[in-house]
Each structure stands twice: as structure tokens, then as C-alpha cells.
Backbone as XML, in Angstrom:
<?xml version="1.0"?>
<chain id="A" units="angstrom">
  <residue number="1" name="MET">
    <atom name="N" x="57.149" y="220.833" z="223.957"/>
    <atom name="CA" x="57.111" y="220.422" z="222.559"/>
    <atom name="C" x="57.979" y="221.359" z="221.727"/>
  </residue>
  <residue number="2" name="ALA">
    <atom name="N" x="58.123" y="221.002" z="220.489"/>
    <atom name="CA" x="58.929" y="221.803" z="219.572"/>
    <atom name="C" x="58.271" y="221.792" z="218.195"/>
  </residue>
  <residue number="3" name="LEU">
    <atom name="N" x="58.743" y="222.685" z="217.347"/>
    <atom name="CA" x="58.262" y="222.685" z="215.971"/>
    <atom name="C" x="58.487" y="221.312" z="215.352"/>
  </residue>
  <residue number="4" name="GLN">
    <atom name="N" x="57.565" y="220.918" z="214.479"/>
    <atom name="CA" x="57.628" y="219.603" z="213.849"/>
    <atom name="C" x="57.719" y="219.764" z="212.337"/>
  </residue>
  <residue number="5" name="PRO">
    <atom name="N" x="58.387" y="218.835" z="211.667"/>
    <atom name="CA" x="58.396" y="218.880" z="210.205"/>
    <atom name="C" x="56.966" y="218.715" z="209.680"/>
  </residue>
  <residue number="6" name="ILE">
    <atom name="N" x="56.590" y="219.551" z="208.749"/>
    <atom name="CA" x="55.266" y="219.428" z="208.135"/>
    <atom name="C" x="55.345" y="218.278" z="207.125"/>
  </residue>
  <residue number="7" name="PRO">
    <atom name="N" x="54.428" y="217.306" z="207.211"/>
    <atom name="CA" x="54.508" y="216.122" z="206.348"/>
    <atom name="C" x="54.539" y="216.465" z="204.855"/>
  </residue>
  <residue number="8" name="ASN">
    <atom name="N" x="55.391" y="215.745" z="204.127"/>
    <atom name="CA" x="55.530" y="215.973" z="202.685"/>
    <atom name="C" x="54.213" y="215.822" z="201.941"/>
  </residue>
  <residue number="9" name="ALA">
    <atom name="N" x="53.435" y="214.802" z="202.277"/>
    <atom name="CA" x="52.170" y="214.567" z="201.572"/>
    <atom name="C" x="51.227" y="215.754" z="201.748"/>
  </residue>
  <residue number="10" name="TRP">
    <atom name="N" x="51.132" y="216.289" z="202.959"/>
    <atom name="CA" x="50.276" y="217.448" z="203.233"/>
    <atom name="C" x="50.769" y="218.646" z="202.433"/>
  </residue>
  <residue number="11" name="ARG">
    <atom name="N" x="52.077" y="218.873" z="202.470"/>
    <atom name="CA" x="52.661" y="220.013" z="201.756"/>
    <atom name="C" x="52.390" y="219.927" z="200.261"/>
  </residue>
  <residue number="12" name="ARG">
    <atom name="N" x="52.577" y="218.745" z="199.675"/>
    <atom name="CA" x="52.363" y="218.580" z="198.230"/>
    <atom name="C" x="50.908" y="218.829" z="197.851"/>
  </residue>
  <residue number="13" name="LYS">
    <atom name="N" x="49.988" y="218.280" z="198.639"/>
    <atom name="CA" x="48.561" y="218.477" z="198.346"/>
    <atom name="C" x="48.185" y="219.955" z="198.433"/>
  </residue>
  <residue number="14" name="VAL">
    <atom name="N" x="48.594" y="220.611" z="199.524"/>
    <atom name="CA" x="48.258" y="222.028" z="199.721"/>
    <atom name="C" x="48.891" y="222.879" z="198.623"/>
  </residue>
  <residue number="15" name="ALA">
    <atom name="N" x="50.145" y="222.623" z="198.306"/>
    <atom name="CA" x="50.827" y="223.398" z="197.265"/>
    <atom name="C" x="50.136" y="223.228" z="195.914"/>
  </residue>
  <residue number="16" name="GLY">
    <atom name="N" x="49.725" y="222.016" z="195.594"/>
    <atom name="CA" x="49.028" y="221.785" z="194.333"/>
    <atom name="C" x="47.725" y="222.561" z="194.247"/>
  </residue>
  <residue number="17" name="ILE">
    <atom name="N" x="46.989" y="222.579" z="195.331"/>
    <atom name="CA" x="45.725" y="223.324" z="195.370"/>
    <atom name="C" x="46.000" y="224.819" z="195.258"/>
  </residue>
  <residue number="18" name="LEU">
    <atom name="N" x="47.002" y="225.312" z="195.975"/>
    <atom name="CA" x="47.350" y="226.732" z="195.879"/>
    <atom name="C" x="47.761" y="227.100" z="194.456"/>
  </residue>
  <residue number="19" name="ARG">
    <atom name="N" x="48.504" y="226.239" z="193.792"/>
    <atom name="CA" x="48.946" y="226.516" z="192.418"/>
    <atom name="C" x="47.763" y="226.605" z="191.457"/>
  </residue>
  <residue number="20" name="ARG">
    <atom name="N" x="46.794" y="225.714" z="191.620"/>
    <atom name="CA" x="45.611" y="225.767" z="190.752"/>
    <atom name="C" x="44.786" y="227.005" z="191.061"/>
  </residue>
  <residue number="21" name="GLY">
    <atom name="N" x="44.631" y="227.309" z="192.331"/>
    <atom name="CA" x="43.992" y="228.542" z="192.763"/>
    <atom name="C" x="42.522" y="228.705" z="192.446"/>
  </residue>
  <residue number="22" name="THR">
    <atom name="N" x="41.789" y="227.622" z="192.281"/>
    <atom name="CA" x="40.373" y="227.764" z="191.947"/>
    <atom name="C" x="39.540" y="228.052" z="193.195"/>
  </residue>
  <residue number="23" name="SER">
    <atom name="N" x="38.512" y="228.847" z="193.019"/>
    <atom name="CA" x="37.674" y="229.234" z="194.162"/>
    <atom name="C" x="36.908" y="228.046" z="194.732"/>
  </residue>
  <residue number="24" name="SER">
    <atom name="N" x="36.690" y="227.014" z="193.942"/>
    <atom name="CA" x="36.002" y="225.836" z="194.471"/>
    <atom name="C" x="36.918" y="225.001" z="195.363"/>
  </residue>
  <residue number="25" name="GLU">
    <atom name="N" x="38.226" y="225.210" z="195.251"/>
    <atom name="CA" x="39.187" y="224.439" z="196.039"/>
    <atom name="C" x="39.732" y="225.204" z="197.236"/>
  </residue>
  <residue number="26" name="ILE">
    <atom name="N" x="39.681" y="226.524" z="197.183"/>
    <atom name="CA" x="40.289" y="227.349" z="198.234"/>
    <atom name="C" x="39.223" y="228.224" z="198.877"/>
  </residue>
  <residue number="27" name="ARG">
    <atom name="N" x="39.069" y="228.059" z="200.181"/>
    <atom name="CA" x="38.153" y="228.917" z="200.943"/>
    <atom name="C" x="38.994" y="229.812" z="201.844"/>
  </residue>
  <residue number="28" name="ARG">
    <atom name="N" x="38.742" y="231.098" z="201.777"/>
    <atom name="CA" x="39.412" y="232.067" z="202.645"/>
    <atom name="C" x="38.387" y="232.543" z="203.667"/>
  </residue>
  <residue number="29" name="THR">
    <atom name="N" x="38.693" y="232.372" z="204.945"/>
    <atom name="CA" x="37.747" y="232.806" z="205.970"/>
    <atom name="C" x="37.710" y="234.328" z="206.029"/>
  </residue>
  <residue number="30" name="ALA">
    <atom name="N" x="36.636" y="234.866" z="206.585"/>
    <atom name="CA" x="36.527" y="236.319" z="206.752"/>
    <atom name="C" x="37.641" y="236.827" z="207.655"/>
  </residue>
  <residue number="31" name="ASP">
    <atom name="N" x="37.960" y="236.070" z="208.695"/>
    <atom name="CA" x="39.035" y="236.448" z="209.609"/>
    <atom name="C" x="40.374" y="236.501" z="208.870"/>
  </residue>
  <residue number="32" name="TYR">
    <atom name="N" x="40.618" y="235.532" z="207.999"/>
    <atom name="CA" x="41.832" y="235.518" z="207.178"/>
    <atom name="C" x="41.930" y="236.819" z="206.387"/>
  </residue>
  <residue number="33" name="SER">
    <atom name="N" x="40.866" y="237.156" z="205.681"/>
    <atom name="CA" x="40.878" y="238.349" z="204.830"/>
    <atom name="C" x="41.033" y="239.625" z="205.641"/>
  </residue>
  <residue number="34" name="ASP">
    <atom name="N" x="40.318" y="239.728" z="206.758"/>
    <atom name="CA" x="40.393" y="240.932" z="207.597"/>
    <atom name="C" x="41.792" y="241.144" z="208.159"/>
  </residue>
  <residue number="35" name="LYS">
    <atom name="N" x="42.367" y="240.099" z="208.739"/>
    <atom name="CA" x="43.690" y="240.239" z="209.359"/>
    <atom name="C" x="44.786" y="240.433" z="208.315"/>
  </residue>
  <residue number="36" name="LEU">
    <atom name="N" x="44.653" y="239.779" z="207.169"/>
    <atom name="CA" x="45.622" y="239.983" z="206.094"/>
    <atom name="C" x="45.589" y="241.436" z="205.639"/>
  </residue>
  <residue number="37" name="ASP">
    <atom name="N" x="44.400" y="241.972" z="205.448"/>
    <atom name="CA" x="44.263" y="243.357" z="204.989"/>
    <atom name="C" x="44.816" y="244.348" z="206.010"/>
  </residue>
  <residue number="38" name="LYS">
    <atom name="N" x="44.631" y="244.063" z="207.294"/>
    <atom name="CA" x="45.172" y="244.953" z="208.334"/>
    <atom name="C" x="46.694" y="244.860" z="208.414"/>
  </residue>
  <residue number="39" name="SER">
    <atom name="N" x="47.244" y="243.666" z="208.224"/>
    <atom name="CA" x="48.691" y="243.471" z="208.297"/>
    <atom name="C" x="49.406" y="243.951" z="207.036"/>
  </residue>
  <residue number="40" name="PHE">
    <atom name="N" x="48.797" y="243.693" z="205.886"/>
    <atom name="CA" x="49.415" y="244.002" z="204.592"/>
    <atom name="C" x="48.351" y="244.601" z="203.666"/>
  </residue>
  <residue number="41" name="PRO">
    <atom name="N" x="47.979" y="245.863" z="203.883"/>
    <atom name="CA" x="46.857" y="246.441" z="203.141"/>
    <atom name="C" x="47.046" y="246.510" z="201.625"/>
  </residue>
  <residue number="42" name="ASP">
    <atom name="N" x="48.274" y="246.494" z="201.157"/>
    <atom name="CA" x="48.509" y="246.643" z="199.720"/>
    <atom name="C" x="48.948" y="245.356" z="199.024"/>
  </residue>
  <residue number="43" name="VAL">
    <atom name="N" x="48.837" y="244.226" z="199.701"/>
    <atom name="CA" x="49.326" y="242.977" z="199.121"/>
    <atom name="C" x="48.231" y="242.301" z="198.290"/>
  </residue>
  <residue number="44" name="PHE">
    <atom name="N" x="48.643" y="241.753" z="197.162"/>
    <atom name="CA" x="47.723" y="240.989" z="196.323"/>
    <atom name="C" x="47.743" y="239.529" z="196.759"/>
  </residue>
  <residue number="45" name="GLU">
    <atom name="N" x="46.626" y="238.858" z="196.570"/>
    <atom name="CA" x="46.513" y="237.450" z="196.965"/>
    <atom name="C" x="47.573" y="236.594" z="196.275"/>
  </residue>
  <residue number="46" name="SER">
    <atom name="N" x="47.936" y="236.945" z="195.061"/>
    <atom name="CA" x="48.962" y="236.170" z="194.350"/>
    <atom name="C" x="50.305" y="236.210" z="195.079"/>
  </residue>
  <residue number="47" name="ARG">
    <atom name="N" x="50.598" y="237.317" z="195.732"/>
    <atom name="CA" x="51.858" y="237.417" z="196.488"/>
    <atom name="C" x="51.796" y="236.558" z="197.753"/>
  </residue>
  <residue number="48" name="VAL">
    <atom name="N" x="50.636" y="236.515" z="198.386"/>
    <atom name="CA" x="50.464" y="235.660" z="199.565"/>
    <atom name="C" x="50.624" y="234.197" z="199.150"/>
  </residue>
  <residue number="49" name="THR">
    <atom name="N" x="49.988" y="233.826" z="198.053"/>
    <atom name="CA" x="50.103" y="232.458" z="197.550"/>
    <atom name="C" x="51.556" y="232.111" z="197.252"/>
  </residue>
  <residue number="50" name="ALA">
    <atom name="N" x="52.273" y="233.021" z="196.613"/>
    <atom name="CA" x="53.691" y="232.784" z="196.307"/>
    <atom name="C" x="54.502" y="232.591" z="197.586"/>
  </residue>
  <residue number="51" name="ALA">
    <atom name="N" x="54.192" y="233.360" z="198.619"/>
    <atom name="CA" x="54.908" y="233.234" z="199.899"/>
    <atom name="C" x="54.580" y="231.903" z="200.575"/>
  </residue>
  <residue number="52" name="PHE">
    <atom name="N" x="53.307" y="231.495" z="200.543"/>
    <atom name="CA" x="52.936" y="230.175" z="201.071"/>
    <atom name="C" x="53.712" y="229.080" z="200.329"/>
  </residue>
  <residue number="53" name="LEU">
    <atom name="N" x="53.739" y="229.162" z="199.000"/>
    <atom name="CA" x="54.422" y="228.144" z="198.204"/>
    <atom name="C" x="55.919" y="228.116" z="198.476"/>
  </residue>
  <residue number="54" name="GLN">
    <atom name="N" x="56.523" y="229.276" z="198.599"/>
    <atom name="CA" x="57.958" y="229.328" z="198.883"/>
    <atom name="C" x="58.257" y="228.622" z="200.203"/>
  </residue>
  <residue number="55" name="PHE">
    <atom name="N" x="57.412" y="228.847" z="201.198"/>
    <atom name="CA" x="57.590" y="228.175" z="202.485"/>
    <atom name="C" x="57.365" y="226.670" z="202.358"/>
  </residue>
  <residue number="56" name="LEU">
    <atom name="N" x="56.222" y="226.283" z="201.802"/>
    <atom name="CA" x="55.854" y="224.867" z="201.739"/>
    <atom name="C" x="56.820" y="224.044" z="200.896"/>
  </residue>
  <residue number="57" name="GLU">
    <atom name="N" x="57.391" y="224.652" z="199.864"/>
    <atom name="CA" x="58.289" y="223.935" z="198.968"/>
    <atom name="C" x="59.757" y="224.143" z="199.333"/>
  </residue>
  <residue number="58" name="GLY">
    <atom name="N" x="60.001" y="224.875" z="200.396"/>
    <atom name="CA" x="61.364" y="225.136" z="200.839"/>
    <atom name="C" x="61.938" y="223.967" z="201.618"/>
  </residue>
  <residue number="59" name="PRO">
    <atom name="N" x="63.202" y="224.113" z="202.014"/>
    <atom name="CA" x="63.851" y="223.043" z="202.766"/>
    <atom name="C" x="63.334" y="222.968" z="204.203"/>
  </residue>
  <residue number="60" name="ASN">
    <atom name="N" x="62.864" y="221.794" z="204.588"/>
    <atom name="CA" x="62.496" y="221.508" z="205.977"/>
    <atom name="C" x="61.494" y="222.479" z="206.603"/>
  </residue>
  <residue number="61" name="PRO">
    <atom name="N" x="60.340" y="222.729" z="205.975"/>
    <atom name="CA" x="59.354" y="223.599" z="206.618"/>
    <atom name="C" x="58.795" y="222.941" z="207.878"/>
  </residue>
  <residue number="62" name="GLN">
    <atom name="N" x="58.703" y="223.725" z="208.930"/>
    <atom name="CA" x="58.230" y="223.212" z="210.213"/>
    <atom name="C" x="57.080" y="224.059" z="210.726"/>
  </residue>
  <residue number="63" name="GLY">
    <atom name="N" x="56.276" y="223.449" z="211.576"/>
    <atom name="CA" x="55.150" y="224.139" z="212.175"/>
    <atom name="C" x="54.563" y="223.303" z="213.289"/>
  </residue>
  <residue number="64" name="CYS">
    <atom name="N" x="53.296" y="223.568" z="213.586"/>
    <atom name="CA" x="52.591" y="222.857" z="214.652"/>
    <atom name="C" x="51.262" y="222.330" z="214.116"/>
  </residue>
  <residue number="65" name="PRO">
    <atom name="N" x="50.957" y="221.060" z="214.373"/>
    <atom name="CA" x="49.625" y="220.578" z="214.030"/>
    <atom name="C" x="48.607" y="221.234" z="214.959"/>
  </residue>
  <residue number="66" name="VAL">
    <atom name="N" x="47.428" y="221.510" z="214.422"/>
    <atom name="CA" x="46.388" y="222.195" z="215.188"/>
    <atom name="C" x="45.121" y="221.350" z="215.153"/>
  </residue>
  <residue number="67" name="GLN">
    <atom name="N" x="44.557" y="221.076" z="216.327"/>
    <atom name="CA" x="43.273" y="220.378" z="216.412"/>
    <atom name="C" x="42.158" y="221.397" z="216.220"/>
  </residue>
  <residue number="68" name="MET">
    <atom name="N" x="41.283" y="221.124" z="215.258"/>
    <atom name="CA" x="40.154" y="222.012" z="215.007"/>
    <atom name="C" x="38.884" y="221.176" z="214.962"/>
  </residue>
  <residue number="69" name="ASP">
    <atom name="N" x="37.814" y="221.727" z="215.504"/>
    <atom name="CA" x="36.542" y="221.012" z="215.517"/>
    <atom name="C" x="35.935" y="220.903" z="214.126"/>
  </residue>
  <residue number="70" name="ARG">
    <atom name="N" x="36.001" y="221.992" z="213.365"/>
    <atom name="CA" x="35.459" y="221.986" z="212.027"/>
    <atom name="C" x="36.134" y="223.049" z="211.200"/>
  </residue>
  <residue number="71" name="PRO">
    <atom name="N" x="36.174" y="222.877" z="209.940"/>
    <atom name="CA" x="35.749" y="221.673" z="209.233"/>
    <atom name="C" x="36.737" y="220.538" z="209.454"/>
  </residue>
  <residue number="72" name="ALA">
    <atom name="N" x="36.333" y="219.355" z="209.060"/>
    <atom name="CA" x="37.202" y="218.188" z="209.238"/>
    <atom name="C" x="38.399" y="218.289" z="208.305"/>
  </residue>
  <residue number="73" name="GLY">
    <atom name="N" x="39.553" y="217.912" z="208.830"/>
    <atom name="CA" x="40.763" y="217.933" z="208.019"/>
    <atom name="C" x="41.999" y="218.016" z="208.891"/>
  </residue>
  <residue number="74" name="GLU">
    <atom name="N" x="43.138" y="218.232" z="208.243"/>
    <atom name="CA" x="44.424" y="218.338" z="208.927"/>
    <atom name="C" x="44.921" y="219.775" z="208.808"/>
  </residue>
  <residue number="75" name="THR">
    <atom name="N" x="45.184" y="220.394" z="209.961"/>
    <atom name="CA" x="45.569" y="221.802" z="210.008"/>
    <atom name="C" x="46.977" y="221.957" z="210.553"/>
  </residue>
  <residue number="76" name="TRP">
    <atom name="N" x="47.726" y="222.865" z="209.930"/>
    <atom name="CA" x="49.063" y="223.226" z="210.407"/>
    <atom name="C" x="49.160" y="224.738" z="210.525"/>
  </residue>
  <residue number="77" name="GLU">
    <atom name="N" x="49.861" y="225.180" z="211.582"/>
    <atom name="CA" x="50.208" y="226.590" z="211.721"/>
    <atom name="C" x="51.726" y="226.690" z="211.614"/>
  </residue>
  <residue number="78" name="PHE">
    <atom name="N" x="52.199" y="227.842" z="211.148"/>
    <atom name="CA" x="53.628" y="227.985" z="210.876"/>
    <atom name="C" x="53.971" y="229.464" z="210.703"/>
  </residue>
  <residue number="79" name="TRP">
    <atom name="N" x="55.268" y="229.723" z="210.740"/>
    <atom name="CA" x="55.790" y="231.045" z="210.409"/>
    <atom name="C" x="56.288" y="231.002" z="208.968"/>
  </residue>
  <residue number="80" name="PHE">
    <atom name="N" x="55.951" y="232.009" z="208.196"/>
    <atom name="CA" x="56.502" y="232.145" z="206.853"/>
    <atom name="C" x="56.818" y="233.618" z="206.625"/>
  </residue>
  <residue number="81" name="THR">
    <atom name="N" x="57.456" y="233.929" z="205.525"/>
    <atom name="CA" x="57.868" y="235.305" z="205.259"/>
    <atom name="C" x="57.006" y="235.902" z="204.158"/>
  </residue>
  <residue number="82" name="LEU">
    <atom name="N" x="56.451" y="237.073" z="204.439"/>
    <atom name="CA" x="55.665" y="237.817" z="203.456"/>
    <atom name="C" x="56.149" y="239.258" z="203.477"/>
  </residue>
  <residue number="83" name="LYS">
    <atom name="N" x="56.567" y="239.747" z="202.342"/>
    <atom name="CA" x="57.094" y="241.115" z="202.224"/>
    <atom name="C" x="58.221" y="241.371" z="203.227"/>
  </residue>
  <residue number="84" name="GLY">
    <atom name="N" x="59.062" y="240.364" z="203.431"/>
    <atom name="CA" x="60.217" y="240.490" z="204.308"/>
    <atom name="C" x="59.911" y="240.440" z="205.790"/>
  </residue>
  <residue number="85" name="LYS">
    <atom name="N" x="58.675" y="240.109" z="206.154"/>
    <atom name="CA" x="58.282" y="240.079" z="207.566"/>
    <atom name="C" x="57.829" y="238.684" z="207.978"/>
  </residue>
  <residue number="86" name="GLN">
    <atom name="N" x="58.183" y="238.317" z="209.218"/>
    <atom name="CA" x="57.679" y="237.055" z="209.758"/>
    <atom name="C" x="56.165" y="237.150" z="209.851"/>
  </residue>
  <residue number="87" name="THR">
    <atom name="N" x="55.501" y="236.139" z="209.322"/>
    <atom name="CA" x="54.046" y="236.138" z="209.204"/>
    <atom name="C" x="53.509" y="234.809" z="209.722"/>
  </residue>
  <residue number="88" name="TYR">
    <atom name="N" x="52.367" y="234.877" z="210.402"/>
    <atom name="CA" x="51.705" y="233.688" z="210.929"/>
    <atom name="C" x="50.781" y="233.125" z="209.855"/>
  </residue>
  <residue number="89" name="GLY">
    <atom name="N" x="50.891" y="231.829" z="209.612"/>
    <atom name="CA" x="50.018" y="231.171" z="208.658"/>
    <atom name="C" x="49.333" y="229.968" z="209.272"/>
  </residue>
  <residue number="90" name="LYS">
    <atom name="N" x="48.106" y="229.721" z="208.836"/>
    <atom name="CA" x="47.381" y="228.516" z="209.272"/>
    <atom name="C" x="46.500" y="228.055" z="208.117"/>
  </residue>
  <residue number="91" name="ILE">
    <atom name="N" x="46.706" y="226.797" z="207.721"/>
    <atom name="CA" x="45.981" y="226.222" z="206.588"/>
    <atom name="C" x="45.437" y="224.857" z="206.986"/>
  </residue>
  <residue number="92" name="LEU">
    <atom name="N" x="44.207" y="224.585" z="206.552"/>
    <atom name="CA" x="43.569" y="223.287" z="206.763"/>
    <atom name="C" x="43.401" y="222.591" z="205.420"/>
  </residue>
  <residue number="93" name="LEU">
    <atom name="N" x="43.831" y="221.342" z="205.349"/>
    <atom name="CA" x="43.580" y="220.485" z="204.197"/>
    <atom name="C" x="42.378" y="219.621" z="204.544"/>
  </residue>
  <residue number="94" name="ARG">
    <atom name="N" x="41.284" y="219.790" z="203.788"/>
    <atom name="CA" x="40.056" y="219.042" z="204.071"/>
    <atom name="C" x="40.302" y="217.541" z="203.928"/>
  </residue>
  <residue number="95" name="THR">
    <atom name="N" x="39.434" y="216.744" z="204.553"/>
    <atom name="CA" x="39.621" y="215.294" z="204.555"/>
    <atom name="C" x="39.566" y="214.694" z="203.152"/>
  </residue>
  <residue number="96" name="ASP">
    <atom name="N" x="38.879" y="215.350" z="202.215"/>
    <atom name="CA" x="38.856" y="214.843" z="200.836"/>
    <atom name="C" x="40.175" y="215.105" z="200.108"/>
  </residue>
  <residue number="97" name="GLN">
    <atom name="N" x="41.049" y="215.882" z="200.726"/>
    <atom name="CA" x="42.362" y="216.255" z="200.193"/>
    <atom name="C" x="42.270" y="216.941" z="198.835"/>
  </residue>
  <residue number="98" name="GLN">
    <atom name="N" x="41.118" y="217.552" z="198.575"/>
    <atom name="CA" x="40.899" y="218.275" z="197.323"/>
    <atom name="C" x="40.654" y="219.764" z="197.553"/>
  </residue>
  <residue number="99" name="ARG">
    <atom name="N" x="40.482" y="220.143" z="198.836"/>
    <atom name="CA" x="40.158" y="221.538" z="199.159"/>
    <atom name="C" x="40.936" y="221.965" z="200.392"/>
  </residue>
  <residue number="100" name="ILE">
    <atom name="N" x="41.190" y="223.279" z="200.471"/>
    <atom name="CA" x="41.858" y="223.839" z="201.643"/>
    <atom name="C" x="41.052" y="225.012" z="202.178"/>
  </residue>
  <residue number="101" name="VAL">
    <atom name="N" x="41.306" y="225.318" z="203.448"/>
    <atom name="CA" x="40.753" y="226.515" z="204.081"/>
    <atom name="C" x="41.939" y="227.335" z="204.576"/>
  </residue>
  <residue number="102" name="LEU">
    <atom name="N" x="42.006" y="228.579" z="204.137"/>
    <atom name="CA" x="43.036" y="229.497" z="204.608"/>
    <atom name="C" x="42.468" y="230.235" z="205.813"/>
  </residue>
  <residue number="103" name="PHE">
    <atom name="N" x="43.060" y="229.988" z="206.974"/>
    <atom name="CA" x="42.609" y="230.618" z="208.207"/>
    <atom name="C" x="43.422" y="231.849" z="208.565"/>
  </residue>
  <residue number="104" name="SER">
    <atom name="N" x="44.728" y="231.848" z="208.241"/>
    <atom name="CA" x="45.575" y="232.952" z="208.703"/>
    <atom name="C" x="46.729" y="233.229" z="207.759"/>
  </residue>
  <residue number="105" name="ALA">
    <atom name="N" x="46.997" y="234.511" z="207.594"/>
    <atom name="CA" x="48.204" y="235.031" z="206.941"/>
    <atom name="C" x="48.293" y="236.481" z="207.405"/>
  </residue>
  <residue number="106" name="HIS">
    <atom name="N" x="48.904" y="236.671" z="208.577"/>
    <atom name="CA" x="48.958" y="238.015" z="209.154"/>
    <atom name="C" x="50.174" y="238.155" z="210.056"/>
  </residue>
  <residue number="107" name="LEU">
    <atom name="N" x="50.462" y="239.377" z="210.442"/>
    <atom name="CA" x="51.567" y="239.616" z="211.364"/>
    <atom name="C" x="51.274" y="238.910" z="212.682"/>
  </residue>
  <residue number="108" name="PRO">
    <atom name="N" x="52.317" y="238.433" z="213.371"/>
    <atom name="CA" x="52.112" y="237.660" z="214.597"/>
    <atom name="C" x="51.350" y="238.435" z="215.672"/>
  </residue>
  <residue number="109" name="GLN">
    <atom name="N" x="50.462" y="237.727" z="216.343"/>
    <atom name="CA" x="49.759" y="238.272" z="217.500"/>
    <atom name="C" x="50.280" y="237.642" z="218.784"/>
  </residue>
  <residue number="110" name="LYS">
    <atom name="N" x="51.106" y="236.609" z="218.636"/>
    <atom name="CA" x="51.746" y="235.925" z="219.767"/>
    <atom name="C" x="53.212" y="235.724" z="219.413"/>
  </residue>
  <residue number="111" name="ASP">
    <atom name="N" x="54.021" y="235.492" z="220.436"/>
    <atom name="CA" x="55.453" y="235.291" z="220.221"/>
    <atom name="C" x="55.789" y="233.903" z="219.704"/>
  </residue>
  <residue number="112" name="LYS">
    <atom name="N" x="54.929" y="232.920" z="220.015"/>
    <atom name="CA" x="55.247" y="231.534" z="219.690"/>
    <atom name="C" x="54.030" y="230.820" z="219.122"/>
  </residue>
  <residue number="113" name="LEU">
    <atom name="N" x="54.312" y="229.761" z="218.382"/>
    <atom name="CA" x="53.257" y="228.868" z="217.933"/>
    <atom name="C" x="52.880" y="227.937" z="219.078"/>
  </residue>
  <residue number="114" name="ARG">
    <atom name="N" x="51.785" y="227.213" z="218.940"/>
    <atom name="CA" x="51.285" y="226.340" z="220.007"/>
    <atom name="C" x="52.315" y="225.335" z="220.511"/>
  </residue>
  <residue number="115" name="CYS">
    <atom name="N" x="53.128" y="224.790" z="219.624"/>
    <atom name="CA" x="54.035" y="223.713" z="220.027"/>
    <atom name="C" x="55.456" y="224.191" z="220.327"/>
  </residue>
  <residue number="116" name="GLU">
    <atom name="N" x="55.705" y="225.475" z="220.254"/>
    <atom name="CA" x="57.061" y="225.976" z="220.534"/>
    <atom name="C" x="57.301" y="226.049" z="222.025"/>
  </residue>
</chain>
């Protein structure tokens, strides 16, 4: 397999939720927070959000769809740039398309994504 274009509809929904930034719409897992803090101890969440948005709204963002048991929704993993470093990201858009779960934003622990 190879990296796949991330669907425009998914990108627009996720970007809109990230821009609003309300706690009722965005859930950050404990693992997300722990690994982000270990990878980038001095980064503010606003900078992570800006990096996610730059990737999602950039030309031809690609990644891998990820099957997850829960919560229900559509998940993508991808490489994006944070503080000049390649960073692993994983975001789930819930089935209601009104909420997201941030699973990952940290330095790579593997050389490749699932579909590479």
C-alpha cells in the first residue's frame, strides 16, 4: 500500500473543529498529552493546533486510514511538521462529525505509517 490522499470532507470538518477549539468538541487522550509533552515539553497547544491546520489545509495532505474499535468514527494517521521536526499525528472524527479525538502528536516511534 501507499499513502493516500486524506478526503477533503474529513479535512474540512476536522480543521473547523480545531479552529473553534472548544473542549466539548475536542478530546485529547492521556496518551496524546503524555507523548506530546515528552516530545515537545515547551510547546503550547495552540502551536500544535496551528501545525495540524497547516498540514490539513496544505496542498495534497496524505496519510493512512486507521481502523479503530472505539470510539466510532473515521481515523487518519499522518506525518506533519511541528517545530521543524517530522511528527506523527493521529486524529479521529466522530461519527456525528461534530467532535474529534486527538490520539497522537509526537516524535515518530516507527519509521513508517501503517500503509507505507
